[in-house]
mmCIF file of C-alpha atoms in Angstrom:
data_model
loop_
_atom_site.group_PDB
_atom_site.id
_atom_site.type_symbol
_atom_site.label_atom_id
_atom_site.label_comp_id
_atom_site.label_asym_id
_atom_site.label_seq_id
_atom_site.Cartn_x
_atom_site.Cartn_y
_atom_site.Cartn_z
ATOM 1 C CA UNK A 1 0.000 0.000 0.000
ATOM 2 C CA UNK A 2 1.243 3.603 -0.806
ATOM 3 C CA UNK A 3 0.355 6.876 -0.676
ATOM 4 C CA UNK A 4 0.795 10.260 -1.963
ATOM 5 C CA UNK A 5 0.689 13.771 -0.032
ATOM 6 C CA UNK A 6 -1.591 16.026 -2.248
ATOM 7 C CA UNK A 7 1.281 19.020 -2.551
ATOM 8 C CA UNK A 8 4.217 19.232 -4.667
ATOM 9 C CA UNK A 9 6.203 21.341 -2.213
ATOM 10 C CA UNK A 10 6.419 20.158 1.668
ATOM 11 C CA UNK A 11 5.785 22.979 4.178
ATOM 12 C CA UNK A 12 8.357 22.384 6.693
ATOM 13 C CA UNK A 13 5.913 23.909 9.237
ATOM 14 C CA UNK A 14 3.358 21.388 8.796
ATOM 15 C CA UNK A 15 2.888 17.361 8.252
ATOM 16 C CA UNK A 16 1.684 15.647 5.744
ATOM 17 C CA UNK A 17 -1.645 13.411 6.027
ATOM 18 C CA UNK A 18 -2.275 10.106 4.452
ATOM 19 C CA UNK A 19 -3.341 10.876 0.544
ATOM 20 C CA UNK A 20 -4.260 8.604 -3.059
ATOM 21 C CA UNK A 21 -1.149 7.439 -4.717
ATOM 22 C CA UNK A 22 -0.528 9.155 -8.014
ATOM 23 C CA UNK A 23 1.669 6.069 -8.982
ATOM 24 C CA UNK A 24 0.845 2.632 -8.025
ATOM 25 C CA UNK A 25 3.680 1.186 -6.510
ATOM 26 C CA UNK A 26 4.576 -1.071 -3.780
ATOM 27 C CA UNK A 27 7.663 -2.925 -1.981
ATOM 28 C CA UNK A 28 7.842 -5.865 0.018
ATOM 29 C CA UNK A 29 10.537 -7.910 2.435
ATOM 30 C CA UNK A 30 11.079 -11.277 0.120
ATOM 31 C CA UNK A 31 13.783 -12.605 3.042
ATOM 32 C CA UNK A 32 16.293 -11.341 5.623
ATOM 33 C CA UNK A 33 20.119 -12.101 6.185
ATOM 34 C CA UNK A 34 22.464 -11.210 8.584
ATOM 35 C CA UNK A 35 25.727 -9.546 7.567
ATOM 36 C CA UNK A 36 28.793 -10.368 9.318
ATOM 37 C CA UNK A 37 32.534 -9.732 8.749
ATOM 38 C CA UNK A 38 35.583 -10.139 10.482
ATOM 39 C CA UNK A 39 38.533 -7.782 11.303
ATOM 40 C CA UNK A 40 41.072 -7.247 13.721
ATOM 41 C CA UNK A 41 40.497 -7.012 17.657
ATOM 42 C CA UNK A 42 40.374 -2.988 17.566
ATOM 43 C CA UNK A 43 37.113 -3.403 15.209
ATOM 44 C CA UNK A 44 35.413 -6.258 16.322
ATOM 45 C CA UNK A 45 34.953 -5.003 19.881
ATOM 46 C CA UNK A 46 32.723 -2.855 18.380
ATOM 47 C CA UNK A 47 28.970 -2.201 17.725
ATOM 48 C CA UNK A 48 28.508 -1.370 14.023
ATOM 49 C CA UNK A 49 26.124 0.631 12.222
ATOM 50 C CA UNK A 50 24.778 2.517 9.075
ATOM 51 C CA UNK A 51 26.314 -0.222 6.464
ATOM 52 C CA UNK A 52 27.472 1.577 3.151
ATOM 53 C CA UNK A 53 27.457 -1.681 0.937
ATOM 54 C CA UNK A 54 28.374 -1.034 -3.090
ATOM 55 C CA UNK A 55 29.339 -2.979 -6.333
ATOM 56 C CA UNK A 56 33.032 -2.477 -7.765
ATOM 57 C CA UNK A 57 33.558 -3.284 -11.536
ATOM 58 C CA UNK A 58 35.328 -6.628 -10.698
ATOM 59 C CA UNK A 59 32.504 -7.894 -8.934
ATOM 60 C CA UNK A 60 33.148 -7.562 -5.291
ATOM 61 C CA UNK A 61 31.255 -6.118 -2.702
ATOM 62 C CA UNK A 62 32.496 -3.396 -0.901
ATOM 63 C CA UNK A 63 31.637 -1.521 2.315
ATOM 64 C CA UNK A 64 32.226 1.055 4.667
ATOM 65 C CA UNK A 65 30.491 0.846 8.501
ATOM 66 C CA UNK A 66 30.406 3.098 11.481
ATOM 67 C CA UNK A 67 32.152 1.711 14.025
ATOM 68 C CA UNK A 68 30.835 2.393 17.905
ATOM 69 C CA UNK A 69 31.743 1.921 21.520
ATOM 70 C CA UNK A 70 29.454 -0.741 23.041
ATOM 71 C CA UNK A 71 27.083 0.579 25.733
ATOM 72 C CA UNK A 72 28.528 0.783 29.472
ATOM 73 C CA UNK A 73 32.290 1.156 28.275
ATOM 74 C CA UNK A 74 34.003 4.524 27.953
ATOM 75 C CA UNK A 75 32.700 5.987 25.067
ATOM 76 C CA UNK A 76 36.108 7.600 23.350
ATOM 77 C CA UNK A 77 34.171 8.580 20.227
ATOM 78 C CA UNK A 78 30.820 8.498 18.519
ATOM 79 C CA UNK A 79 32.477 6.574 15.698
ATOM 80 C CA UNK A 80 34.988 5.115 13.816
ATOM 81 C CA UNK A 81 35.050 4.223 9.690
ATOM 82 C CA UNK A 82 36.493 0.968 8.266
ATOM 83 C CA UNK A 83 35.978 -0.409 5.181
ATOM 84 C CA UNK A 84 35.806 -4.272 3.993
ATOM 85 C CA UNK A 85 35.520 -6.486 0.718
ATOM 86 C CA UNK A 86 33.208 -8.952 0.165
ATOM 87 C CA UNK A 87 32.855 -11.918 -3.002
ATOM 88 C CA UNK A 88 28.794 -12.215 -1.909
ATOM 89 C CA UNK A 89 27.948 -9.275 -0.017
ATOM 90 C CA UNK A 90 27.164 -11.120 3.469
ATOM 91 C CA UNK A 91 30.651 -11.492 4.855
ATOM 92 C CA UNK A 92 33.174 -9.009 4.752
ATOM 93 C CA UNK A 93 36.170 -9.062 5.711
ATOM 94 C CA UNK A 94 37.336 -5.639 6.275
ATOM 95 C CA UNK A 95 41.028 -3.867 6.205
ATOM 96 C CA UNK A 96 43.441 -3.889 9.342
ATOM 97 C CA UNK A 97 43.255 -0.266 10.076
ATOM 98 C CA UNK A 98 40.135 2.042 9.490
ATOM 99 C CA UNK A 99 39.816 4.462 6.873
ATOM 100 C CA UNK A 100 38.536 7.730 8.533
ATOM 101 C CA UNK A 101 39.142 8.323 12.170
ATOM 102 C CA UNK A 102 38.451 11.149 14.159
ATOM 103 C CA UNK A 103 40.375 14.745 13.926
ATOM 104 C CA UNK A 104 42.566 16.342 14.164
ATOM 105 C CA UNK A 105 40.429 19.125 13.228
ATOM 106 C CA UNK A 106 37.830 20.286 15.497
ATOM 107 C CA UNK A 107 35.014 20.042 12.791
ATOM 108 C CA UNK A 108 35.246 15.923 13.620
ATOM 109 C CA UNK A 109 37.494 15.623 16.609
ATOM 110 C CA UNK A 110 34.477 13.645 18.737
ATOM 111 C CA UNK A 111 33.382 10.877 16.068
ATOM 112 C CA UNK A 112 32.918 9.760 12.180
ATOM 113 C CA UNK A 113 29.892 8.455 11.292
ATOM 114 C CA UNK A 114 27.394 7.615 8.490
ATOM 115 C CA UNK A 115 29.596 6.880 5.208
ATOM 116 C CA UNK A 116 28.399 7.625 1.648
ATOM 117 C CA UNK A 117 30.477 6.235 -0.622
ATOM 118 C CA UNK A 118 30.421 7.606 -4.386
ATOM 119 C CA UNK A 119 32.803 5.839 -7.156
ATOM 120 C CA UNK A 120 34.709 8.538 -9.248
ATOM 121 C CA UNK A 121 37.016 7.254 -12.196
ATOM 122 C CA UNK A 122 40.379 8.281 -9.882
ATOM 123 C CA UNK A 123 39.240 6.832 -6.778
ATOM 124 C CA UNK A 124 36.477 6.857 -3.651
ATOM 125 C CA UNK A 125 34.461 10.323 -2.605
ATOM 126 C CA UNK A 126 33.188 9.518 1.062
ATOM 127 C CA UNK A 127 30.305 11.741 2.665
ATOM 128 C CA UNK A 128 30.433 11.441 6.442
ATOM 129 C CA UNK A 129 28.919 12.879 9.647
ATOM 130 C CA UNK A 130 31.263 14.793 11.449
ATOM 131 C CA UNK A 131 31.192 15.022 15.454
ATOM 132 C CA UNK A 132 32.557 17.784 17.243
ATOM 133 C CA UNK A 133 34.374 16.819 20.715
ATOM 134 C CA UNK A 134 30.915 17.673 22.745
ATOM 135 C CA UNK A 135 29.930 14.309 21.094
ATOM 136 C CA UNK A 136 26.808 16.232 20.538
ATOM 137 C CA UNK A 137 26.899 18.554 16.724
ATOM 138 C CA UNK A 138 28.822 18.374 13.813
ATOM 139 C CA UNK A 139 28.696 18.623 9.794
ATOM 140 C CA UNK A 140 28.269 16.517 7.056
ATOM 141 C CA UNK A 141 31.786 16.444 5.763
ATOM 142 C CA UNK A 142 33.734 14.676 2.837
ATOM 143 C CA UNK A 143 36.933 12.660 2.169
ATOM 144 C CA UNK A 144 38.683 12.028 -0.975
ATOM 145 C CA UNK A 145 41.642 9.307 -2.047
ATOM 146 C CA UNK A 146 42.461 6.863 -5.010
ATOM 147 C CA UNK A 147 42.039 4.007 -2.621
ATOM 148 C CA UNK A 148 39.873 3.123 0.862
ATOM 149 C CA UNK A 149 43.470 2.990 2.805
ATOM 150 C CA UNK A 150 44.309 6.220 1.010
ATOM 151 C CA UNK A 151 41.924 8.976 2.003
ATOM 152 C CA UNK A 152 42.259 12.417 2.764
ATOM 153 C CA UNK A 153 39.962 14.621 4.567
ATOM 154 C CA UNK A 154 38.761 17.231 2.675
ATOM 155 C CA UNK A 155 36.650 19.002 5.327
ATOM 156 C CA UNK A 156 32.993 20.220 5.046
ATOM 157 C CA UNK A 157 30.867 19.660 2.695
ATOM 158 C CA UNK A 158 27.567 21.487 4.099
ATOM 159 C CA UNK A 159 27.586 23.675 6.912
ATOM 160 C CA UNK A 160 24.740 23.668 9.617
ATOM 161 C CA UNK A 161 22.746 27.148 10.185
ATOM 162 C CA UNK A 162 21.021 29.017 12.500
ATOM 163 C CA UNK A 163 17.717 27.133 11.069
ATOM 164 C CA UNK A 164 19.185 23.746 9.922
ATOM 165 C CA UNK A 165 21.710 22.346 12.896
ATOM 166 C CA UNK A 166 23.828 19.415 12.794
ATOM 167 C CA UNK A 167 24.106 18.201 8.780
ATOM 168 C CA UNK A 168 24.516 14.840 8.168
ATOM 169 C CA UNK A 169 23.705 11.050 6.577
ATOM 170 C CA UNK A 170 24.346 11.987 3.088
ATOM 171 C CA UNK A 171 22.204 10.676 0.341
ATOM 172 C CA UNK A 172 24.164 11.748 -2.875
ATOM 173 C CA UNK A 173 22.523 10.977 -6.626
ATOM 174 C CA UNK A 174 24.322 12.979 -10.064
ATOM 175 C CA UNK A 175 21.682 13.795 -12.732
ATOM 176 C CA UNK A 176 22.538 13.965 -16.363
ATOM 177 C CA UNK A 177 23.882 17.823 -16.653
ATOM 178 C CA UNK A 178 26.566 16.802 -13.920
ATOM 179 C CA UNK A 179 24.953 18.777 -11.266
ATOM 180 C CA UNK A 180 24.470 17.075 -7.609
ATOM 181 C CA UNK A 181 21.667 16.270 -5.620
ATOM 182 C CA UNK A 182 22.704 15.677 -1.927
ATOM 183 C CA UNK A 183 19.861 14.626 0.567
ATOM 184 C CA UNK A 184 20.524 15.095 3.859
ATOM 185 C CA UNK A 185 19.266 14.836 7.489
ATOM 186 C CA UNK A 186 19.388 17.916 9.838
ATOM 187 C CA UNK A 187 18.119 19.320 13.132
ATOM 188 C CA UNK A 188 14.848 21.011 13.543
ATOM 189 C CA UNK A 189 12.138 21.698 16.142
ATOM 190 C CA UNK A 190 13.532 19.127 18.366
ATOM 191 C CA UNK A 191 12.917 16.638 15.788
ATOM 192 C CA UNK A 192 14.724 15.189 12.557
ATOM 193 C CA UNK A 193 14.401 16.703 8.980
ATOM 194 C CA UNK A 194 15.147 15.590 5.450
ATOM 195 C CA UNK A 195 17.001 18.315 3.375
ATOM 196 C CA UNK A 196 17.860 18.565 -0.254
ATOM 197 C CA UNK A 197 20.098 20.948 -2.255
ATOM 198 C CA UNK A 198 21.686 20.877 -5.775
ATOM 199 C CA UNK A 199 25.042 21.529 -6.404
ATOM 200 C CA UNK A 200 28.001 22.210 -9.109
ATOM 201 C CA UNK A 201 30.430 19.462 -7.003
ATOM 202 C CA UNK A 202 30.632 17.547 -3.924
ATOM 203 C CA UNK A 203 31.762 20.531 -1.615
ATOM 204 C CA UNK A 204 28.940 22.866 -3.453
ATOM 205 C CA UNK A 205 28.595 25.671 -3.485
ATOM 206 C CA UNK A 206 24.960 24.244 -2.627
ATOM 207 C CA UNK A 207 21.414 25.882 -3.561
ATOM 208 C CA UNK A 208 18.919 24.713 -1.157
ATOM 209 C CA UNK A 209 15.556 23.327 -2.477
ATOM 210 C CA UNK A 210 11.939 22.403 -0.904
ATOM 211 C CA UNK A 211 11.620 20.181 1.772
ATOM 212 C CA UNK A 212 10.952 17.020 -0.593
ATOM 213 C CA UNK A 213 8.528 15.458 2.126
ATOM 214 C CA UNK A 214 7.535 15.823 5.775
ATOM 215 C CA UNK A 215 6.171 13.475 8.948
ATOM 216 C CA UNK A 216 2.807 12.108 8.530
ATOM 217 C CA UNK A 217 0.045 13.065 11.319
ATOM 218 C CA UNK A 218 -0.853 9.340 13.080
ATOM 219 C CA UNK A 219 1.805 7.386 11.838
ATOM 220 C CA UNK A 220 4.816 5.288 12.588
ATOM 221 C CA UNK A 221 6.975 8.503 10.673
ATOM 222 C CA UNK A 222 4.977 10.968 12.671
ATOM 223 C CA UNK A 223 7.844 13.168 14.364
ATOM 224 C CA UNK A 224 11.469 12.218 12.686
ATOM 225 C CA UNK A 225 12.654 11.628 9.732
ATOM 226 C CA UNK A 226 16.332 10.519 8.206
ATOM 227 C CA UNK A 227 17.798 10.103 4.594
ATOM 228 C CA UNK A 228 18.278 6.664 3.399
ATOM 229 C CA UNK A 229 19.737 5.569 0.184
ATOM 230 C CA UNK A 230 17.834 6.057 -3.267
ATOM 231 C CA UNK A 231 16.777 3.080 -5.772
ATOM 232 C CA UNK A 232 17.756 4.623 -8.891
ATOM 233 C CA UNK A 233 17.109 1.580 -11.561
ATOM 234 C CA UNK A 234 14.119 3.045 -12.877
ATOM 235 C CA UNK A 235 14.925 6.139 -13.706
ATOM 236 C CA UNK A 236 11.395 7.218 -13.884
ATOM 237 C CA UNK A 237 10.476 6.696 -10.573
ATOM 238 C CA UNK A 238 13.453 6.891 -8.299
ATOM 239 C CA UNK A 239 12.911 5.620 -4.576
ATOM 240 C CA UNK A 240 14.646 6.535 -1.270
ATOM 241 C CA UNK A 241 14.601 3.831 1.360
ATOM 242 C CA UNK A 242 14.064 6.373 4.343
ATOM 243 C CA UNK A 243 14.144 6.150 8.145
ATOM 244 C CA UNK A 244 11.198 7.421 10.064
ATOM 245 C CA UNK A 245 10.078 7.263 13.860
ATOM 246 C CA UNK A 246 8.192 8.256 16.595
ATOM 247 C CA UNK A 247 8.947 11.198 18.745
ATOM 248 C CA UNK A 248 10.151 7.960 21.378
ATOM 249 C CA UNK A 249 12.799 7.688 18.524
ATOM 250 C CA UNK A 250 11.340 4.206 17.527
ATOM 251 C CA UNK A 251 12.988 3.835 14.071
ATOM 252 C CA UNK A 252 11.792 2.056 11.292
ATOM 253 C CA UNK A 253 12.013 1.864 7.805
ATOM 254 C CA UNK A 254 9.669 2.901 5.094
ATOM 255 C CA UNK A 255 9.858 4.741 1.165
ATOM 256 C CA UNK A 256 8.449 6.884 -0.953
ATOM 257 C CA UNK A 257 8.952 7.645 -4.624
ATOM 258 C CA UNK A 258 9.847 10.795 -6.758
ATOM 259 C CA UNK A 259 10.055 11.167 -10.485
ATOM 260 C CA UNK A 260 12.520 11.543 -12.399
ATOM 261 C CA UNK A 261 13.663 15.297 -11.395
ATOM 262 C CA UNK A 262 13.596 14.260 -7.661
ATOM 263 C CA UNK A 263 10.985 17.015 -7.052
ATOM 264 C CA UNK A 264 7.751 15.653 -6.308
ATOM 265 C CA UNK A 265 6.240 13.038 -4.577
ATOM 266 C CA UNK A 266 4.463 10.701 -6.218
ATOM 267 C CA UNK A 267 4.067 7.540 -3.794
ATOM 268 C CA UNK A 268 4.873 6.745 -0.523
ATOM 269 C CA UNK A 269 4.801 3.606 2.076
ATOM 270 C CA UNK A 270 1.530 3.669 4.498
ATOM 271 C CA UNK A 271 3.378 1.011 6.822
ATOM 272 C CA UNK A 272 7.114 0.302 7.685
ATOM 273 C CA UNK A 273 8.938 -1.674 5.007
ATOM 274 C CA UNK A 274 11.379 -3.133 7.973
ATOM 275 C CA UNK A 275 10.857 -3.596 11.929
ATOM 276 C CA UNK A 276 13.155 -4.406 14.076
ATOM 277 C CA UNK A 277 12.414 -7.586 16.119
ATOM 278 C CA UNK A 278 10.407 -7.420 18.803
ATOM 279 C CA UNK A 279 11.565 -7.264 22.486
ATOM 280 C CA UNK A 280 10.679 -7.994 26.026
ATOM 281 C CA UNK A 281 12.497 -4.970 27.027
ATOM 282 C CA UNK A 282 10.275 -1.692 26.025
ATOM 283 C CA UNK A 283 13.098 0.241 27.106
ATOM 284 C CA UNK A 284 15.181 -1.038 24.684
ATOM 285 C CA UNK A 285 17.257 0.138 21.502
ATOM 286 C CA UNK A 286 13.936 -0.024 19.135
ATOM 287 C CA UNK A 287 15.729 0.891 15.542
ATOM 288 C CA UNK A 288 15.867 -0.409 12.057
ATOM 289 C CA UNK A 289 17.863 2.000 9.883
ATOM 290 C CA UNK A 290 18.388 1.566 6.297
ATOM 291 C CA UNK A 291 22.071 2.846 5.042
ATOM 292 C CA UNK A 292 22.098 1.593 1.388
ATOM 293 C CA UNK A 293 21.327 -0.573 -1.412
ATOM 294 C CA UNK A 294 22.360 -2.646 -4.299
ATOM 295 C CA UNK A 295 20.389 -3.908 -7.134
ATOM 296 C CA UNK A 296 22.567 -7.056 -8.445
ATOM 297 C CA UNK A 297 21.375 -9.327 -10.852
ATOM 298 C CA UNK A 298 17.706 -7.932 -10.874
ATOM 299 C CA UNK A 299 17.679 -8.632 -7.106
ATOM 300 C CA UNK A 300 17.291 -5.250 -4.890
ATOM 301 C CA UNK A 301 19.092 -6.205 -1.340
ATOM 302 C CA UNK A 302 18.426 -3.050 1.119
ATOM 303 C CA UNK A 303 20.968 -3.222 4.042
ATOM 304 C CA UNK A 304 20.801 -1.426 6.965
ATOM 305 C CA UNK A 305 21.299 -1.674 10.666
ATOM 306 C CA UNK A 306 19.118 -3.250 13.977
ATOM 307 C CA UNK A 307 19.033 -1.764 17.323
ATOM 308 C CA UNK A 308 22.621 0.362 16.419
ATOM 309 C CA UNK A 309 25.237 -2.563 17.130
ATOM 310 C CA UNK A 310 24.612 -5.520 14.609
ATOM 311 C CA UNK A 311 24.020 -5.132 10.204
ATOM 312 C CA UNK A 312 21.312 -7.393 7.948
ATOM 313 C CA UNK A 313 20.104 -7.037 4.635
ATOM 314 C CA UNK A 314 16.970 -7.648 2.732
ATOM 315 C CA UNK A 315 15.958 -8.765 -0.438
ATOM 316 C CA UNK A 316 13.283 -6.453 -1.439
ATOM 317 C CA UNK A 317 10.256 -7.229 -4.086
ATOM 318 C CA UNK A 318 8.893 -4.613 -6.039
ATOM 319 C CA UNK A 319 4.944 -4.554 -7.266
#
């Protein structure tokens, strides 16, 4: 079941209610797997998270994952980057040392999070959140290098504001005239926010566009929302895979479909696409967040992250 809201333009000031769908258009979970990988001791003491998993030319999977402290130890950093290789996509094993670490500049001396990888011809582009040492704010910042054991940091790629705080979880797509669309999460009115802007390159200079959709009065995606990565093999109808929750910050995952100029709705997901598993513990981490996905072989596998410390993917039916 989908729906539609019944404006082209989102009013950030309001939500949207439950509409007709102008396209007809549904997804569904055809199975579940669990990811796993292995590493060395310094990564697999770790909780991971927000699994950027992509196709190289050769055929193997590759990924980059937000490394965390587990819950009760000291909590050095919000987050650590490696990156991994893969010959089906379910196990990984990833590289001795990780490929974006925190500082030495204040604009990500408390954490790295959230990696976007884009393939370039001379090498690897990486969007990232950026934590400042309050552990607290940062930016949605970039790295650069002809190899994943070979980046450089390249600094920020959009600034917060006065209006839109703490930029991050990059959703990046290039249309045909070479000019980039970035979605991207931010900070309003004590809640989450979905932001696009178009612009010349990966650093900007950025114009900022329409909210492209808000929360939904009554529903499970009634008070935040998050970017999550865009099905792009129908060009016609692109689809973004986004996180949504309660104001109880009980994520899930649902989508909703644009055409082909990313700006209008034209379909969106009444109910979740993926829950997390239910628990006997209310107080407990309650999240499903989707971080990217890969169409291989006709076969779209969504993968994402449960409860912020473990990574599965599904394979995804479209109707």
């Amino acid at each position: 079941m989908s729906d539609a809201p019944d404006n082209a333009i989102a009013d950030p000031h309001r939500k949207d209610s439950v509409a007709a769908a102008d396209t007809a258009l549904d997804f569904n979970v055809k199975a579940i797997e669990t990811v796993t990988i292995e590493g060395p001791p310094a990564l697999m003491q770790r909780d991971l998270m927000s699994p950027y998993v992509w196709r190289e030319a050769d055929g193997r999977w590759g990924m980059m994952v937000r490394a965390v402290c587990r819950p009760g130890e000291v909590m050095t950093d919000t987050g650590q980057i490696w990156s991994g290789w893969s010959s089906d996509g379910v196990r990984f094993t990833m590289l001795d040392q990780p490929s974006i670490v925190p500082g030495p500049d204040a604009h990500d001396a408390g954490g790295v999070e959230d990696p976007t990888v884009v393939r370039l011809e001379e090498g690897y582009l990486v969007y990232y959140s950026g934590v400042l040492a309050d552990h607290a704010h940062g930016e949605l910042s970039y790295a650069t290098g002809p190899s994943l054991d070979r980046l450089t940091k390249s600094g920020v790629a959009l600034a917060s504001s006065k209006s839109e705080g703490n930029t991050k979880e990059a959703t990046v797509s290039r249309s045909a005239d070479g000019a980039w669309r970035l979605f991207y999460e931010y900070a309003a009115d004590d809640a989450s926010r979905i932001g696009l802007a178009i612009g010349a390159g990966p650093s900007g200079p950025w114009c900022e566009q329409p909210t492209p959709f808000m929360p939904r009065e009554n529903s499970w995606d009634d008070w935040h929302l998050s970017t999550g990565p865009l099905l792009l093999d129908d060009p016609a109808t692109p689809v973004m895979f986004y996180n949504g929750a309660t104001r109880d910050a009980r994520w899930r995952i649902g989508w909703v479909a644009f055409d082909a100029a990313l700006t209008r709705v034209v379909a969106r997901g009444i109910e979740p696409l993926v829950t997390p598993p239910p628990v006997d513990d209310r107080s407990a981490t309650d999240i499903a967040f989707a971080a990217s996905v890969v169409v291989d072989g006709g076969a779209i596998w969504l993968y994402y992250s449960l409860e912020d410390r473990r990574l599965s993917r599904a394979l995804l039916r479209r109707s």
